[in-house]
Short mmCIF file of C-alpha atoms in Angstrom, two decimals:
data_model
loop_
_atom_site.label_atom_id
_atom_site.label_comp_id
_atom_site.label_asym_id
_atom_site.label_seq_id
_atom_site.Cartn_x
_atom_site.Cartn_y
_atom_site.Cartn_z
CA UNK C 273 87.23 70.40 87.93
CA UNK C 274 86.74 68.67 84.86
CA UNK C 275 84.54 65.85 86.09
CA UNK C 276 82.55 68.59 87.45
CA UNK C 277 81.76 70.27 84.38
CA UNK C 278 80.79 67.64 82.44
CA UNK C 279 78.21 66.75 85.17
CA UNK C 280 77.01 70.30 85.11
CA UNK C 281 76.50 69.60 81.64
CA UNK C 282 73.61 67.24 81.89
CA UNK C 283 71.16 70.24 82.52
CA UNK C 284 72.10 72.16 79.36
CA UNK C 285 68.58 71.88 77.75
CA UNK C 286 67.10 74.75 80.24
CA UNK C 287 69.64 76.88 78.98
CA UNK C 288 68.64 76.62 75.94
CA UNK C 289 65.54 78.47 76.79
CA UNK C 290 67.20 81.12 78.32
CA UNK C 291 69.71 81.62 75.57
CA UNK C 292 66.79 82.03 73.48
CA UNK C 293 65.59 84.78 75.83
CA UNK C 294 68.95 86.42 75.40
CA UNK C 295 68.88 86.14 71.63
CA UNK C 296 70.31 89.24 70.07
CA UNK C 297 71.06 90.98 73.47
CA UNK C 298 75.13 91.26 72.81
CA UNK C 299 74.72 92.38 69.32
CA UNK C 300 76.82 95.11 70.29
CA UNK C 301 79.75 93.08 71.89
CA UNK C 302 82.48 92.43 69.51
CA UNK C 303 84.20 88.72 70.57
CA UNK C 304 87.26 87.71 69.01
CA UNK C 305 89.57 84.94 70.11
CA UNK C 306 92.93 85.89 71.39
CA UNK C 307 94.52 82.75 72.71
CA UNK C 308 94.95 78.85 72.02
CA UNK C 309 95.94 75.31 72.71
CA UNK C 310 94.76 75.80 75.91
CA UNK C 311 93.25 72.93 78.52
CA UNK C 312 90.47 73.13 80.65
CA UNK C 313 91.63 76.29 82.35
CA UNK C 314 90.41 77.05 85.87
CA UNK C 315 91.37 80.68 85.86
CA UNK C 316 93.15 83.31 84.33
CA UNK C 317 94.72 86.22 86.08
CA UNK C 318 96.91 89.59 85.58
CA UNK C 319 100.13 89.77 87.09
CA UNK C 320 101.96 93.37 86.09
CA UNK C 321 101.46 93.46 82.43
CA UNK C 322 101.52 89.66 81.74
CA UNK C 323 98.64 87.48 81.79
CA UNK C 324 98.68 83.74 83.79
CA UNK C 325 96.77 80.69 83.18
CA UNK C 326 95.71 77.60 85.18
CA UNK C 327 95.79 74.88 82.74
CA UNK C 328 94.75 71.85 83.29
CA UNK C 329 97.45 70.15 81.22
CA UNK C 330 100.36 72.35 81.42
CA UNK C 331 100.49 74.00 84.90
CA UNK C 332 100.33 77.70 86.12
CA UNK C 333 101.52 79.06 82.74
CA UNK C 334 101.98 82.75 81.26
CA UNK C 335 100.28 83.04 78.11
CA UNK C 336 100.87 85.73 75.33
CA UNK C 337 98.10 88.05 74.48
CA UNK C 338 99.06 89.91 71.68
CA UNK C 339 96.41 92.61 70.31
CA UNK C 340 96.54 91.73 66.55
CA UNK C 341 96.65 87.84 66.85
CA UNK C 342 96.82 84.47 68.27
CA UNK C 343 98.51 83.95 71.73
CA UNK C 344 99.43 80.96 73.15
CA UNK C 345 100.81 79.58 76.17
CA UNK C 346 104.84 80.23 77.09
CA UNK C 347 105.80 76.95 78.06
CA UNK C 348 109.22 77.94 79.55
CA UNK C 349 107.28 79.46 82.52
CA UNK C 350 104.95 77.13 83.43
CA UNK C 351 105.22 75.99 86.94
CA UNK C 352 103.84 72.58 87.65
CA UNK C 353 104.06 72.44 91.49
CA UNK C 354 99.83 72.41 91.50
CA UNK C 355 99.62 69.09 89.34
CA UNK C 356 96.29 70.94 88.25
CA UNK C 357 95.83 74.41 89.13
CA UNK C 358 92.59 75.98 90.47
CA UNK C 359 91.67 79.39 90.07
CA UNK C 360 94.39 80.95 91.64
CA UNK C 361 94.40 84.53 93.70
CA UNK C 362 97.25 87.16 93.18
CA UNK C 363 98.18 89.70 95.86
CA UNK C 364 100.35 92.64 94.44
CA UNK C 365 101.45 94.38 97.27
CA UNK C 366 103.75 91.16 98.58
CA UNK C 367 103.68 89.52 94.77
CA UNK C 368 102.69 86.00 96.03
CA UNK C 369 100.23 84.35 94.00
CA UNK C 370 98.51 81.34 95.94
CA UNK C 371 97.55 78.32 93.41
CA UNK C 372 95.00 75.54 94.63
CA UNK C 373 95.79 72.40 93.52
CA UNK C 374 91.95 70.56 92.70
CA UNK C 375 93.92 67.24 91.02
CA UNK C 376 93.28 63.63 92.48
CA UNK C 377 96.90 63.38 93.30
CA UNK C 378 96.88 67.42 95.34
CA UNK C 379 98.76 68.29 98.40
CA UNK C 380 97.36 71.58 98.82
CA UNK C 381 97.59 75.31 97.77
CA UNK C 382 101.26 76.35 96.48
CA UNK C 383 102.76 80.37 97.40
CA UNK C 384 104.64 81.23 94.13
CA UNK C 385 106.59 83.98 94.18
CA UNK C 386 106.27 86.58 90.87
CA UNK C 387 109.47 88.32 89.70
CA UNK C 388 107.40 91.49 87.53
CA UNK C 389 111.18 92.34 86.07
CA UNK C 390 111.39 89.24 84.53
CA UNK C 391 107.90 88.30 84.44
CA UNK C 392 108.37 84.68 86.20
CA UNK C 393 107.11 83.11 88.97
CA UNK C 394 109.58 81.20 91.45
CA UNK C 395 110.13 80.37 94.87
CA UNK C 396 107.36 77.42 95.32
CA UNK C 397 106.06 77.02 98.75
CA UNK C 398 103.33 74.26 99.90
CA UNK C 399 101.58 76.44 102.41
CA UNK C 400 100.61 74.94 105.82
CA UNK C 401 99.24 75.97 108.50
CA UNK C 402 100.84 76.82 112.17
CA UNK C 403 100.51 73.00 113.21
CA UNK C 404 101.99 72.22 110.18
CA UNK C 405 98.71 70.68 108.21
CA UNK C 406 98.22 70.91 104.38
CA UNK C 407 95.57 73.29 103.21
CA UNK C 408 94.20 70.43 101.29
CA UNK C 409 94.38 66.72 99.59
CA UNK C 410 93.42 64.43 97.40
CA UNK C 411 90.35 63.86 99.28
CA UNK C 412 89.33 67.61 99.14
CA UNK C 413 91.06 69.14 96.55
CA UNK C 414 91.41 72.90 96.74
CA UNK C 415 89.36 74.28 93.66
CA UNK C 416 89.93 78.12 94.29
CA UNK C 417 91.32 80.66 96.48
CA UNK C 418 90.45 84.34 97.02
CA UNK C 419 92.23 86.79 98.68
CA UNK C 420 90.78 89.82 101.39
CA UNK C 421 91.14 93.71 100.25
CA UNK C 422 94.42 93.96 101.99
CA UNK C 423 95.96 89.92 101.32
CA UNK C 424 96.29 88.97 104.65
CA UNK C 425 93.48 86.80 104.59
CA UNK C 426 93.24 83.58 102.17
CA UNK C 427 90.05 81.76 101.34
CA UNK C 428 89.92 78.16 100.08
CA UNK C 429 87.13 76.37 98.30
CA UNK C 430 87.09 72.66 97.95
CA UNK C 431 85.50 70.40 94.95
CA UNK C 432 84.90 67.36 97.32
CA UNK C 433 83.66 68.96 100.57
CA UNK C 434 81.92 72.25 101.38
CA UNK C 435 83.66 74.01 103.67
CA UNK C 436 85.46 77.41 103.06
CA UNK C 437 88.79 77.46 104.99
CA UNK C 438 90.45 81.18 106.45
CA UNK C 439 94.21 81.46 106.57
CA UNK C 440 95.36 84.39 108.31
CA UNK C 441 98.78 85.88 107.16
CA UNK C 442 99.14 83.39 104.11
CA UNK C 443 101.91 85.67 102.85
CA UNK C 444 103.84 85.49 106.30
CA UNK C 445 105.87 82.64 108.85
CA UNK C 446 103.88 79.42 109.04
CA UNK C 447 104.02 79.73 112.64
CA UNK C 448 101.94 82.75 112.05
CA UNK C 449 99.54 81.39 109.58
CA UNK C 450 96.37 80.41 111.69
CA UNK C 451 93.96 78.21 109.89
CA UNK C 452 89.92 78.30 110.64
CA UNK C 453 86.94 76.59 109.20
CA UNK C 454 84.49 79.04 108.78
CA UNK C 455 81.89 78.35 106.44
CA UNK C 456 80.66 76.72 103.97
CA UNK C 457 78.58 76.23 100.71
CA UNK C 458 74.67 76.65 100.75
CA UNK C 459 73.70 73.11 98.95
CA UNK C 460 76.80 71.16 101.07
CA UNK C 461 78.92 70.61 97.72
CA UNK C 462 81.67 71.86 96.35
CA UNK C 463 82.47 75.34 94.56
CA UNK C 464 83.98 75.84 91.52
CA UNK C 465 84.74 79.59 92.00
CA UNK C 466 85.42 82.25 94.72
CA UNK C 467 85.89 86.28 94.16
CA UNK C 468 86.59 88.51 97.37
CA UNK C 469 84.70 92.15 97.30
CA UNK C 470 84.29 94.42 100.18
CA UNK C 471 83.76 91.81 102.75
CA UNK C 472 81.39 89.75 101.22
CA UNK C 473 83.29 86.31 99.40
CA UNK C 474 81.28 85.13 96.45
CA UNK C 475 80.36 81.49 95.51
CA UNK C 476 80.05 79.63 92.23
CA UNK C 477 78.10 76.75 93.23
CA UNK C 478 75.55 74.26 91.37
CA UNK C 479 72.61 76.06 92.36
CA UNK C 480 73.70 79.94 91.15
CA UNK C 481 75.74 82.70 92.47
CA UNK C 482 76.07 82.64 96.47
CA UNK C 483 77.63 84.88 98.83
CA UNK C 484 78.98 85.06 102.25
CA UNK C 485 78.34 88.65 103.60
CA UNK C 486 80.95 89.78 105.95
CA UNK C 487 82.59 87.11 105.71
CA UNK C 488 86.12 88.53 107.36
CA UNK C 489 83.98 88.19 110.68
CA UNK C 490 83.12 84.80 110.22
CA UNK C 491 84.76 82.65 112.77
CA UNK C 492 82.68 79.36 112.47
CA UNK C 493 78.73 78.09 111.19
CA UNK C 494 78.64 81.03 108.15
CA UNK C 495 76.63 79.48 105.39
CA UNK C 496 76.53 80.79 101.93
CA UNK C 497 73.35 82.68 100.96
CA UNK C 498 71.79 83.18 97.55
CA UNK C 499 72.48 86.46 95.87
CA UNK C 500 69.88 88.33 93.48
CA UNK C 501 71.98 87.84 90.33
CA UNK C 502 68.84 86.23 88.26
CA UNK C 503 68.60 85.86 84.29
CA UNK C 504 65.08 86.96 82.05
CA UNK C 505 62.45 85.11 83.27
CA UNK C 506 63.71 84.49 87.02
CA UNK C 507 65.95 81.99 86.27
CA UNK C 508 69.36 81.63 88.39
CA UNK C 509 72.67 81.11 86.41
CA UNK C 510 72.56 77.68 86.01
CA UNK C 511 75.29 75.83 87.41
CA UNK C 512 78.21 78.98 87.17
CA UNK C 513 81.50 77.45 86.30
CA UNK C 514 83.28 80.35 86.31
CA UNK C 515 82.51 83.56 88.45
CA UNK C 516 84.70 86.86 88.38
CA UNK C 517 84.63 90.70 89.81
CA UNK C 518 85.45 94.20 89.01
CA UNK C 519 85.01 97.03 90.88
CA UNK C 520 80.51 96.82 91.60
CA UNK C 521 79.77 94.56 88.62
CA UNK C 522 80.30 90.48 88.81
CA UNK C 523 81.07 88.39 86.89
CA UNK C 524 79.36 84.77 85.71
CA UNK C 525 79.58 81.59 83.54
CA UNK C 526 77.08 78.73 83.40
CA UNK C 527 76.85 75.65 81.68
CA UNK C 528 74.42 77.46 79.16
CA UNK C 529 78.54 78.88 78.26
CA UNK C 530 76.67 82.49 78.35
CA UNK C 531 78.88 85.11 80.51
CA UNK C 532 76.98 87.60 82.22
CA UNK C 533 77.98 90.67 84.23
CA UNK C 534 75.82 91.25 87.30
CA UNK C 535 76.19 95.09 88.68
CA UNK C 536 76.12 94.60 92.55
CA UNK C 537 74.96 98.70 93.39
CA UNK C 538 71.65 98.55 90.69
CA UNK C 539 71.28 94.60 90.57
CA UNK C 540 70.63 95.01 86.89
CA UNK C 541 71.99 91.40 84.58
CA UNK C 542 73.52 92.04 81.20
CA UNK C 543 74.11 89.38 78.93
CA UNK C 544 78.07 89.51 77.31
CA UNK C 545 78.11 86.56 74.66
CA UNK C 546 77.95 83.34 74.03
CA UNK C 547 79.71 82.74 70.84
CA UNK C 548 82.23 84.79 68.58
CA UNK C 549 81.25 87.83 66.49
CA UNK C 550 81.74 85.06 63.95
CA UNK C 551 79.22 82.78 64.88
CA UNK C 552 81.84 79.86 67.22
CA UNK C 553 79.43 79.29 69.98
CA UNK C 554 81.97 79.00 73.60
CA UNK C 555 82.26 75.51 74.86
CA UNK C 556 82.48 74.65 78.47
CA UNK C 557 83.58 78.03 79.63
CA UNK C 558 85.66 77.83 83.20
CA UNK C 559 87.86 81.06 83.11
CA UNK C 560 87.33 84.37 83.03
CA UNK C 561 89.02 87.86 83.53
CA UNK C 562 87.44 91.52 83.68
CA UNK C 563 90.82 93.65 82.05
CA UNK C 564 89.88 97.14 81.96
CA UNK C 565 86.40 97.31 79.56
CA UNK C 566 87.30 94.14 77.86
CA UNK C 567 86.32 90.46 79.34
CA UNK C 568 89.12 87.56 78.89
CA UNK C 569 87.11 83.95 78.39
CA UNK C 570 88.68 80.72 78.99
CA UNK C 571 86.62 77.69 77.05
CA UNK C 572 87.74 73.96 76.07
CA UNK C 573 85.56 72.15 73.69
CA UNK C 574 87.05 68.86 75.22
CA UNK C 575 86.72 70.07 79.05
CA UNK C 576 90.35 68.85 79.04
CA UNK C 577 89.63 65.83 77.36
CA UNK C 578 90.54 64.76 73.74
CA UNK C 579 91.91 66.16 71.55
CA UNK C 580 94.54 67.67 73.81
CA UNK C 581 94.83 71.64 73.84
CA UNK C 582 92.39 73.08 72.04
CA UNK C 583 90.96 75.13 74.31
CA UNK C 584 91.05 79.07 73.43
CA UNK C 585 90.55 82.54 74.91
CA UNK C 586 88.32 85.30 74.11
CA UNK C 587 88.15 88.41 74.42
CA UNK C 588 85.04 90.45 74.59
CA UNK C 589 84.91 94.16 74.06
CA UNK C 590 82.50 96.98 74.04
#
């Protein structure tokens, strides 16, 4: 994930322009950060009333969020199964949460189990399929999951190849857990992102925002379709490295580091931020999390690079 980011970066000077399009636009956000000595994190997620985070560094990690100050990450329950965790999925119902490994050394996507008395997750499980096969490697390594309406359905993205992999009944036997190839990016690359909304599985790729419509029907061939989530001026996110969803409005991060919330019903773009209320522009933005009217965003000025952990979380609010 990292080495993809800093590619992405080699475009930044068109979005420039469009951040000078935008100029002024989320004058009415206020962005404060929340969280630190973070690295490079692929996702963050809400589990009960504790927030996780996939950190490059550290693991699959809870991380405090305290609403007057600085959070930071709990080491004590990190798991470390996923060498480095992808943007993981979280089904409530069953409370497994399903954690792609996208590190050069990966042996898959890992079933945690999370206790929401104590707060903990537990219980790691490689998931394979019914003939016994990893859900990934080293040579594909799983970037993100997303999970169907009802969790019985688990979607896998890859940074190295572009296919998108089904597993029926992740939560369930292995001998039950059926595994399909059915579809796959629109520019035959990888994804950094996946999100899961009323059939139709969205794509962060390194043209823009794609989707899948009806994708639960797909059983082979689908191909990932461009959506109409366009910036001022006609321009698609550029390169999203970070993609989200909440009820009819997605969610987006490009390599400009501007996060923009795309309603799906009126196909209307508004732009969030780019930088705190006090001026500290984002830097290579790769998480976020819609949490009620507020927006959680992951950053790392060193992409997970040196100096180690200095990546922080934001929060913007209305």
């Amino acid at each position: 994930m990292v080495k993809v980011l800093k590619r992405l970066q080699t475009i930044a000077g068109l979005g420039a322009a469009i951040a000078a399009t935008w100029a002024g636009a989320a004058s009415a956000q206020t962005v404060t950060q929340v969280g630190t000595g973070i690295a490079a994190p692929a996702g963050i997620i809400k589990m009960g009333t504790t927030y996780w985070i996939s950190d490059h560094l550290l693991g699959f990690c809870r991380i405090n969020l305290p609403a007057n100050a600085i959070g930071t990450i709990e080491l004590s329950t990190c798991n470390t199964n996923a060498v480095s965790p992808g943007q993981a999925a979280f089904d409530p119902t069953r409370n497994f949460v399903y954690v792609p490994d996208n590190s050069s050394k990966s042996n898959g996507v890992w079933r945690l189990t999370f206790n929401p008395t104590t707060g903990r997750v537990g219980s790691p499980l490689l998931l394979r399929n019914s003939s016994g096969q990893n859900l990934g490697n080293k040579n594909t390594r799983p970037s993100t999951v997303a999970l169907n309406g009802n969790g019985n359905i688990l979607y896998i993205g890859y940074i190295k190849v572009p296919r998108i992999v089904r597993l029926d009944n992740p939560g369930g036997a292995q001998a039950n857990r059926t595994q399909s190839n059915v579809a796959r990016s629109s520019d035959g690359r990888g994804v950094s992102g996946m999100v899961f909304r009323s059939n139709t599985l969205y794509l962060a790729e390194g043209g823009g925002v794609t989707q899948i419509v009806g994708i639960n029907g797909c059983v082979s061939g689908c191909t990932a379709e461009p959506t109409n989530f366009l910036l001022p001026g006609g321009f698609v996110p550029i390169s999203p490295t970070a993609i989200a969803v909440a009820g009819a409005d997605l969610y987006a991060a490009d390599i400009t580091n501007g996060v923009y919330k795309f309603n799906l019903t009126t196909e209307e773009t508004t732009f969030l931020a780019d930088r705190s209320s006090g001026g500290d522009p984002f830097r290579f933005v790769s998480a976020l999390l819609p949490d009620g009217t507020d927006v959680l965003v992951g950053d790392d000025p060193a992409d997970g690079g040196s100096p180690l952990g200095i990546g922080r979380v934001w929060k913007i609010a209305p």
